XYZ file of C-alpha atoms in Angstrom:
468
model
C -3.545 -35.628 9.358
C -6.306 -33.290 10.275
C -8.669 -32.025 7.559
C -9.939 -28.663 7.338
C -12.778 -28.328 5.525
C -14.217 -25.017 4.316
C -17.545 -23.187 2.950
C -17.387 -20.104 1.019
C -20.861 -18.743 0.805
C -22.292 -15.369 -0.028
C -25.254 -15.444 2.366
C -24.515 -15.382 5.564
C -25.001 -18.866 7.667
C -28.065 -18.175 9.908
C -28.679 -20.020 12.583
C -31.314 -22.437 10.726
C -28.716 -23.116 8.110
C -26.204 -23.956 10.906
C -28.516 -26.369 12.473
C -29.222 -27.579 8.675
C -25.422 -28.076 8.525
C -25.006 -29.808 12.184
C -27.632 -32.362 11.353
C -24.832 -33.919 8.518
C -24.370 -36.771 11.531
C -27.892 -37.216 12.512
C -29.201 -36.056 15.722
C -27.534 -38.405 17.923
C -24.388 -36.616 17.416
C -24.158 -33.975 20.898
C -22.842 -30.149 20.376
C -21.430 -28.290 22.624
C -19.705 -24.718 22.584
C -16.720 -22.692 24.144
C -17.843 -20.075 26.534
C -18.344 -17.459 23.595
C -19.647 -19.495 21.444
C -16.987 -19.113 18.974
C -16.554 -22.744 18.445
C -19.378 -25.175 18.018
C -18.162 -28.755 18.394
C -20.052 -32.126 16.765
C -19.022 -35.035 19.491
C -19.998 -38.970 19.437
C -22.829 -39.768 22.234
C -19.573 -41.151 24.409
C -18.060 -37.296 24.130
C -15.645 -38.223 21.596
C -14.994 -34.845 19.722
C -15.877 -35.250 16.058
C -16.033 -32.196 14.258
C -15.195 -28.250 15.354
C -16.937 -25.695 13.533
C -16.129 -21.760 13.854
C -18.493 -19.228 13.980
C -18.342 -17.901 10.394
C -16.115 -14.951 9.187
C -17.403 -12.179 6.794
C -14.449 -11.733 4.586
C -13.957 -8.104 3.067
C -10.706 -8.571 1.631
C -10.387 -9.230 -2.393
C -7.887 -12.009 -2.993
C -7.533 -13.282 0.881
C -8.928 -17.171 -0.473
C -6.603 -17.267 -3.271
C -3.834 -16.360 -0.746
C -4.427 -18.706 1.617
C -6.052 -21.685 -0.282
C -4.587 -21.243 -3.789
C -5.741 -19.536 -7.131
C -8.479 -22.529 -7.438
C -10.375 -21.949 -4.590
C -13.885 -20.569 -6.444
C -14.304 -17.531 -3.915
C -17.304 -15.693 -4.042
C -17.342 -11.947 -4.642
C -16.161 -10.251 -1.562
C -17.712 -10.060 0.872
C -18.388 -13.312 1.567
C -18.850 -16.061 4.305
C -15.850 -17.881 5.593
C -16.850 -21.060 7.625
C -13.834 -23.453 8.399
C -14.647 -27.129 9.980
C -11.688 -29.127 11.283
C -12.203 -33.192 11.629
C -10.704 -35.317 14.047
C -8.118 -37.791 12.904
C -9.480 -39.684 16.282
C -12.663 -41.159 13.695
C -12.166 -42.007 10.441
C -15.759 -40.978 9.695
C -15.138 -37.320 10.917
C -13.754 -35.821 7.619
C -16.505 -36.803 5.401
C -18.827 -35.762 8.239
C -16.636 -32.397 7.787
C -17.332 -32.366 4.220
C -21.190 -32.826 4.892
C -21.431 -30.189 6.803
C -19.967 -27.533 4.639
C -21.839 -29.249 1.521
C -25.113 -28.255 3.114
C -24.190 -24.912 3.765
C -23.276 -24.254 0.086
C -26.124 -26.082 -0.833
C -28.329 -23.927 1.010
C -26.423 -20.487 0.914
C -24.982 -20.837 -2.500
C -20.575 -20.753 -2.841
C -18.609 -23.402 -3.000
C -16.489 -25.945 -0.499
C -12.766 -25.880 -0.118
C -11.129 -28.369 -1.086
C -13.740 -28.694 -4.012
C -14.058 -32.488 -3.656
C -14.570 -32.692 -0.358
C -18.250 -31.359 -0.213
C -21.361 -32.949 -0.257
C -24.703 -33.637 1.914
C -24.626 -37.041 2.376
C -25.709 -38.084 6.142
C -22.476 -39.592 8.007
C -22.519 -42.275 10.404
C -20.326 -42.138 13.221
C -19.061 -45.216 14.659
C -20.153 -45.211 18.497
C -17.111 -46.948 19.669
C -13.274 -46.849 19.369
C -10.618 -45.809 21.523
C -11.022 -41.891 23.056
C -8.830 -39.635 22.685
C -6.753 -38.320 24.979
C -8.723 -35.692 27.400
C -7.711 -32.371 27.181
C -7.618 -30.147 30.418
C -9.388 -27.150 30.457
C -6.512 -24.722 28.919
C -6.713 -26.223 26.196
C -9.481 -27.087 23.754
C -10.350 -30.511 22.815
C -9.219 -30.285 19.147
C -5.655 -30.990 19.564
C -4.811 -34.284 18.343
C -2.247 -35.116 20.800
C -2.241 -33.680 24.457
C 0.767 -35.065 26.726
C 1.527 -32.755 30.100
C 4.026 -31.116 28.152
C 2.888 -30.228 24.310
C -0.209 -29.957 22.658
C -0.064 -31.648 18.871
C -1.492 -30.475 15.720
C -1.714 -32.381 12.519
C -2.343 -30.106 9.780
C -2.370 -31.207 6.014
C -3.384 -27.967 3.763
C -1.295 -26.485 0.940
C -0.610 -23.395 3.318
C -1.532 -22.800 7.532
C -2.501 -19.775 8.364
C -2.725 -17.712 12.243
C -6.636 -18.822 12.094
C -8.285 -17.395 15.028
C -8.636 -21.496 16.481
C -4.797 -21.801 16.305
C -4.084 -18.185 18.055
C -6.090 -19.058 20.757
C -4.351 -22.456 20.813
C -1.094 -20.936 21.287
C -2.326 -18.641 23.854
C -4.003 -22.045 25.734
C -0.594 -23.633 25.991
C 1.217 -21.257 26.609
C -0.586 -20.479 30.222
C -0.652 -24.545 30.676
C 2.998 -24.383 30.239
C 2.913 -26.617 27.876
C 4.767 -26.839 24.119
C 2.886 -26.310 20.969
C 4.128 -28.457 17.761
C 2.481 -28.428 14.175
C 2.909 -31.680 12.693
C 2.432 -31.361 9.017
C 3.689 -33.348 5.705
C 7.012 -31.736 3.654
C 4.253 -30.055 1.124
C 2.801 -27.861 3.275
C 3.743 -23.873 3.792
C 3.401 -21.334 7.234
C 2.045 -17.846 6.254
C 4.784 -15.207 8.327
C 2.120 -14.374 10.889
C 1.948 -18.262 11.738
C 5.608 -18.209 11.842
C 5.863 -15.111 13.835
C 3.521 -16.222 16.704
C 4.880 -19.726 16.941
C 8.137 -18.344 17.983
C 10.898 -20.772 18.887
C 11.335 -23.070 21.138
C 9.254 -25.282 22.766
C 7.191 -24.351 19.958
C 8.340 -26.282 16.828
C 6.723 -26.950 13.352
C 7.601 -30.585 12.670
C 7.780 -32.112 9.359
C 6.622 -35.856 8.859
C 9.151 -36.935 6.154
C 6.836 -39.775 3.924
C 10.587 -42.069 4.320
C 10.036 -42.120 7.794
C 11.250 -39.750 10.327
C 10.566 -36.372 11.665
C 12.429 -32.925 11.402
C 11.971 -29.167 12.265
C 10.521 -27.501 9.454
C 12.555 -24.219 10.504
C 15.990 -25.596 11.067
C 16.375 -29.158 9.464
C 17.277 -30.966 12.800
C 16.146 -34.674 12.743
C 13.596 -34.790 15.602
C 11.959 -37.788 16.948
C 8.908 -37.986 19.594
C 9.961 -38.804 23.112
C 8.689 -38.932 26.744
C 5.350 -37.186 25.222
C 7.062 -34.264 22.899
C 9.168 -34.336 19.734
C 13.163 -33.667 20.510
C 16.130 -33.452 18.439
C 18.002 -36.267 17.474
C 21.404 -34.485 18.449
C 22.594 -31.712 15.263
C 22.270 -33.812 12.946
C 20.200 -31.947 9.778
C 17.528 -33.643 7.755
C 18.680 -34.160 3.953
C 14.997 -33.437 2.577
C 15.658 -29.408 4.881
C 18.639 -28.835 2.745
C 17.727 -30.414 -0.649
C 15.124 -28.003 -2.090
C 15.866 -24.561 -3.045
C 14.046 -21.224 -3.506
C 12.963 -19.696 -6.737
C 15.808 -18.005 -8.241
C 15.682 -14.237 -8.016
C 12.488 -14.396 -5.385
C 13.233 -11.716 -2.549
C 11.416 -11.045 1.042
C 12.032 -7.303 1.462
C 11.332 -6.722 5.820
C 11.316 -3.642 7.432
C 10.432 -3.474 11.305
C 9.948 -0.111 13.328
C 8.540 1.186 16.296
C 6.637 4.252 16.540
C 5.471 5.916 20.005
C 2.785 8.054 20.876
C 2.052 10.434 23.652
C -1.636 9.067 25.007
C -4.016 11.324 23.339
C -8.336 11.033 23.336
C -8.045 11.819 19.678
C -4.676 9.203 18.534
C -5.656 7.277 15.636
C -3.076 4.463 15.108
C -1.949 3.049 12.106
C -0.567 5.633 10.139
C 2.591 4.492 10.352
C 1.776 1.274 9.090
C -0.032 3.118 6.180
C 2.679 5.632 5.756
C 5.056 3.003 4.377
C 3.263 0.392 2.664
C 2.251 3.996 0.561
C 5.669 4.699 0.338
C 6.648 1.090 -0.512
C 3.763 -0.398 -2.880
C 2.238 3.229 -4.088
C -0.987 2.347 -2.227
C -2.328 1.568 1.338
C -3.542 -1.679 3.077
C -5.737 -3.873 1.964
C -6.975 -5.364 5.131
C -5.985 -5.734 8.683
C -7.995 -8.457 11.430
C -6.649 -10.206 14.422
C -5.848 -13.731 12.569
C -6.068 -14.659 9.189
C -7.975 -14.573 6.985
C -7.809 -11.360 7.344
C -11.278 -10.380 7.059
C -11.721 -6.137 7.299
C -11.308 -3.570 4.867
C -7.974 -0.994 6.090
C -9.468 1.290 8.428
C -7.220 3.199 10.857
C -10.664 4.250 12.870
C -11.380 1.006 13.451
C -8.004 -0.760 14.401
C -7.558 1.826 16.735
C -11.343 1.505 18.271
C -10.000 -2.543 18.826
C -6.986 -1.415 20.298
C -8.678 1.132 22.386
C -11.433 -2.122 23.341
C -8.265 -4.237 24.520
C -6.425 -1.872 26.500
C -4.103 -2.272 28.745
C -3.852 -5.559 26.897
C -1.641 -5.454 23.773
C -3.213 -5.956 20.752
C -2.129 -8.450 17.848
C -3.231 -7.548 14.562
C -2.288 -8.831 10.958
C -2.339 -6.659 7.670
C -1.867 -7.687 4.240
C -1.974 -5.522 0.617
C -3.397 -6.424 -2.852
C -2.450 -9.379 -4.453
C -0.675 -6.818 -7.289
C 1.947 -6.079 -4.632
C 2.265 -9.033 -1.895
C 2.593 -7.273 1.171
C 1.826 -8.711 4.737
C 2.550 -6.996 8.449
C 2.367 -7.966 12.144
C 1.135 -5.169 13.890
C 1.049 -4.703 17.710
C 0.408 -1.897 20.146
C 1.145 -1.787 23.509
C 0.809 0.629 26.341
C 4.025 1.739 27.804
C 5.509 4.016 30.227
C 6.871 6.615 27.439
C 2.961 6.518 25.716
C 1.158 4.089 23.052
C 3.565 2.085 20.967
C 3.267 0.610 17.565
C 5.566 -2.357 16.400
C 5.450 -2.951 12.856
C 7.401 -6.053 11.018
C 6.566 -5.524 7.351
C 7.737 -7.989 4.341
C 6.955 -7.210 0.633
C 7.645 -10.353 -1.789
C 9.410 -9.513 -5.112
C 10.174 -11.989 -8.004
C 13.481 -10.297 -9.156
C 16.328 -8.458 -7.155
C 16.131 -5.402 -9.263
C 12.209 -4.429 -8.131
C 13.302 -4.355 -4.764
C 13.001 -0.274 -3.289
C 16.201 0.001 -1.829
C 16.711 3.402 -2.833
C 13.478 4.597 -1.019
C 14.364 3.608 2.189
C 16.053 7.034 3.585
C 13.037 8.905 2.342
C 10.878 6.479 4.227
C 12.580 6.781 6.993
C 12.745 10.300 7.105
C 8.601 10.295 6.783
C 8.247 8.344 9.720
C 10.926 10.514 11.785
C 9.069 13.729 10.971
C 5.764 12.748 10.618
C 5.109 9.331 12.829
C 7.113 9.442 16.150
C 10.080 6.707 14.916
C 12.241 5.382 17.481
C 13.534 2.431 15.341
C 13.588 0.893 11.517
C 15.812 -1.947 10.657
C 15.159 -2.947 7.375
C 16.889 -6.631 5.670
C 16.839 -8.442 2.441
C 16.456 -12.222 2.124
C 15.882 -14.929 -0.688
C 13.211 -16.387 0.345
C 9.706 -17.001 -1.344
C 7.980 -13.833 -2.950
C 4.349 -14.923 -2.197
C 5.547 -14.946 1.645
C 5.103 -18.115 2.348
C 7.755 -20.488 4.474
C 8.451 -23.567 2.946
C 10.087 -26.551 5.218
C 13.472 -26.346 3.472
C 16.647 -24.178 4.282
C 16.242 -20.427 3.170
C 19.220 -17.974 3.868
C 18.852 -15.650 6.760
C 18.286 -11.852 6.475
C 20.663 -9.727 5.161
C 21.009 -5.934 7.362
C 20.729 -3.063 4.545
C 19.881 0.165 7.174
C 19.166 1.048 10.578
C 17.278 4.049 11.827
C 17.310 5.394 15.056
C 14.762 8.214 16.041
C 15.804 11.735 17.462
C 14.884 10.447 21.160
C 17.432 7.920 21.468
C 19.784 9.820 19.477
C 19.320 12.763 22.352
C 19.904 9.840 25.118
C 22.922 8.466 23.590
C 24.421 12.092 22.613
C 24.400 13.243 18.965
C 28.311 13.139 18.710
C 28.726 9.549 19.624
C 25.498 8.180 18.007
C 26.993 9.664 14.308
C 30.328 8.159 14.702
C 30.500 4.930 14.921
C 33.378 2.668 14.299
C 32.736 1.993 10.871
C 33.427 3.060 7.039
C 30.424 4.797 6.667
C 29.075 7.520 8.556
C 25.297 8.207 9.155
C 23.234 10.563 7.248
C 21.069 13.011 9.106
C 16.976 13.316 8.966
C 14.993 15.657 10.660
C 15.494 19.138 12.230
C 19.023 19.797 13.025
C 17.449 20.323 17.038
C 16.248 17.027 16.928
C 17.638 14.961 14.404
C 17.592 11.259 13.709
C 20.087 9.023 12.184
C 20.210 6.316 9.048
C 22.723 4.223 8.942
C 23.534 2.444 5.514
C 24.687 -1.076 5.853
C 24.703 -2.288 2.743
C 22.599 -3.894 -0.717
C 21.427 -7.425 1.282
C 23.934 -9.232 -0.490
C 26.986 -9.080 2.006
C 27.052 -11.033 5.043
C 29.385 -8.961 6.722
C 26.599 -6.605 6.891
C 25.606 -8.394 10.421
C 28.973 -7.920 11.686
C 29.262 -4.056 10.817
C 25.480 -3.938 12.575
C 26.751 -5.314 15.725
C 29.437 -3.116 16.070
C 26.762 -0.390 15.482
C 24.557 -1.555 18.172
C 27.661 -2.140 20.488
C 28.561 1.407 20.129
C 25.367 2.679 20.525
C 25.011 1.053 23.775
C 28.215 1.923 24.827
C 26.905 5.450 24.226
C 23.467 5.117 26.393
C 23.190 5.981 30.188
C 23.676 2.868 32.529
């Protein structure tokens, strides 16, 4: 499995402590760099990729180690440096050169390496010969492990994978080759939900290397095996290890997703929205936002909107988490569209017992974001799943409905009588001004199932209600 290897330093890495740090394999070892120099790469004189290096991160965000490499990991004070390293598994020789590198740097800078035994400043020889790896084309960097003409392959061994900036680009790479991405990574190992959210489905899988022998999906159990250059399933049949483990008992994932729009304005500052509920929710706003994780920035609406603004017409991806009092974490992206600027919002909030959850604040949250924040949409569900918001490889139950929201615009298009009568028990209750109002639609405590059927037959009458 690939090694990741990280320094945690509260000096910056300059450039001479870089070069320090690059030296780990002597200077017969080449370099080179992608185009923006965002990656440095340590290769064997034949060009056999070694060791990729990112350009370091200046991390902000109190608690974003301990999130994302466990309540050991010996973080500095924020801020501090973030430089990850990721070895080859093509050279056995590559992960201690890894280790060396990030040694130095905390040997110069000060900090400490993640994991804590793998650092140290020992010079590494590489081995000058050896079967290459395969050659990657030029949509796709040279990291992967495995490149076929129809998936790149990551091996990944850390107690939890984050959307790092290397793998967002990664996914971006393949998909314009048109090729699959799958994450290859033992049974231990947890996604973060941004990870999860950006790989998708398929061709994209997360593959789990079952230490009996075997292969399955780490999101639905199937038994896969690797074939003609990608991993397929082995017909339906589920993996035993998938359904086997269980979530903590009383751990909830609490997920509401909305969409606000905006009329284009010089003087829009995005975000509130975003801020709006995780107020309402957790009593307090973000913590951080960035464009992969960690997430590096302190919450600043100014400044998410200024990189939105920066990527326009482009959509912007963003990720935003809370404190670690309240675990909170959001994918955030705007686009431009014909109505104006649009904000799509999936938050979850992770709660250890079913009784913290805020279901009783959820009409007054939606009725903020009606009046005050240009809401087209909420749906909000309830699942048992993990409360740190992690994804484990093993069977979690799906979502549970528990209200829908729809804002006064589409409640205009569909026609006020017909959007407040559905076919249902219940009938919706009314936010907003009574010339534009919006309507909430209960659908239960996330505990029933047949909460997905009674949302369907909402959202078939509701389109049964719109112009064709």
């Amino acid at each position: 499995m690939t090694k990741d290897v990280i320094a945690l330093t509260p000096k910056m890495p300059d450039a001479g402590a870089l070069l320090a740090a690059l030296h780990a394999g002597g200077p017969e070892l080449g370099l080179t760099a992608t185009d923006d120099g965002a990656v440095l790469q340590l290769c064997t004189a034949d060009g056999r990729p070694l060791v990729s290096v990112e350009a370091p991160l200046l991390v902000h965000t109190p608690g974003e180690a301990e999130r994302l490499l466990g309540s050991h990991a010996g973080t500095p004070e924020p801020p501090y440096w973030w430089t990850e390293t990721r070895a080859s598994t093509a050279v056995p020789a590559a992960e201690s050169l890894a280790g060396s590198v990030c040694g130095r740097l905390t040997m110069l800078l000060g900090g400490t390496t993640w994991p804590p035994e793998a650092g140290h400043t020992a010079r590494v020889t590489a081995p000058g010969d050896g079967a290459r790896p395969p050659a990657a084309s030029g949509s796709v960097q040279p990291v992967v492990d495995v490149l076929t003409d129809s998936t790149a392959v990551v091996l990944a061994d850390r107690p939890v994978v984050p959307l790092t900036a290397w793998l967002s680009d990664l996914l971006r790479a393949t998909t314009r080759s048109d090729r699959a991405f799958h994450l290859v990574t033992p049974p231990h190992v947890r996604l973060t939900l941004p990870l999860r959210t950006a790989l998708g489905g398929t061709p994209n899988r997360w593959v789990i290397q079952d230490p009996a022998g075997g292969y399955h999906d780490g999101l639905s159990g199937v038994r896969l095996a690797w074939r003609d250059g990608t991993f397929a399933p082995l017909g339906t049949e589920v993996s035993d290890a998938f359904t086997s483990r269980v979530t903590p008992d009383g751990h909830r994932q609490f997920t509401v997703s909305f969409r606000t729009v905006h009329a284009p304005d010089p003087a829009l500052e995005l975000g509130g929205a975003v801020e709006a509920a995780w107020r309402h929710l957790t009593g307090a706003p973000p913590a951080g936002w960035g464009t992969a994780e960690p997430v590096n920035l302190p919450w600043s609406r100014r400044q998410l909107t200024d990189a939105a603004r920066d990527r326009a017409p482009a959509p912007t991806h963003l990720v935003v988490i809370g404190t670690s009092e309240r675990p909170a974490v959001a994918t955030h992206r705007v686009t431009r569209t014909t109505a104006g600027v649009a904000e799509d919002t999936t938050l979850t909030l992770g709660y250890t017992a079913p009784d913290e959850v805020p279901l009783d604040a959820l009409e007054a949250l939606a009725e903020k974001l009606v009046a005050e924040h240009g809401l087209t949409t909420m749906l909000t569900t309830l699942r048992r799943a993990r409360a740190d918001l992690t994804l484990p490889p093993h069977l979690e139950p799906p979502p549970l409905p528990v209200a829908f929201t729809l804002g006064a615009r589409d409640v205009r298009t569909i026609g006020l009588t017909h959007a407040r009568r559905p076919p249902l028990a219940f009938r919706p209750r009314q936010l907003g001004p009574a010339t534009a109002p919006a309507l909430h639609y209960p659908l239960g405590d996330g505990t029933d199932p047949a909460a997905w059927t009674s949302l369907q037959v909402l959202s078939d009458h509701l389109k049964a209600g719109s112009p064709a």
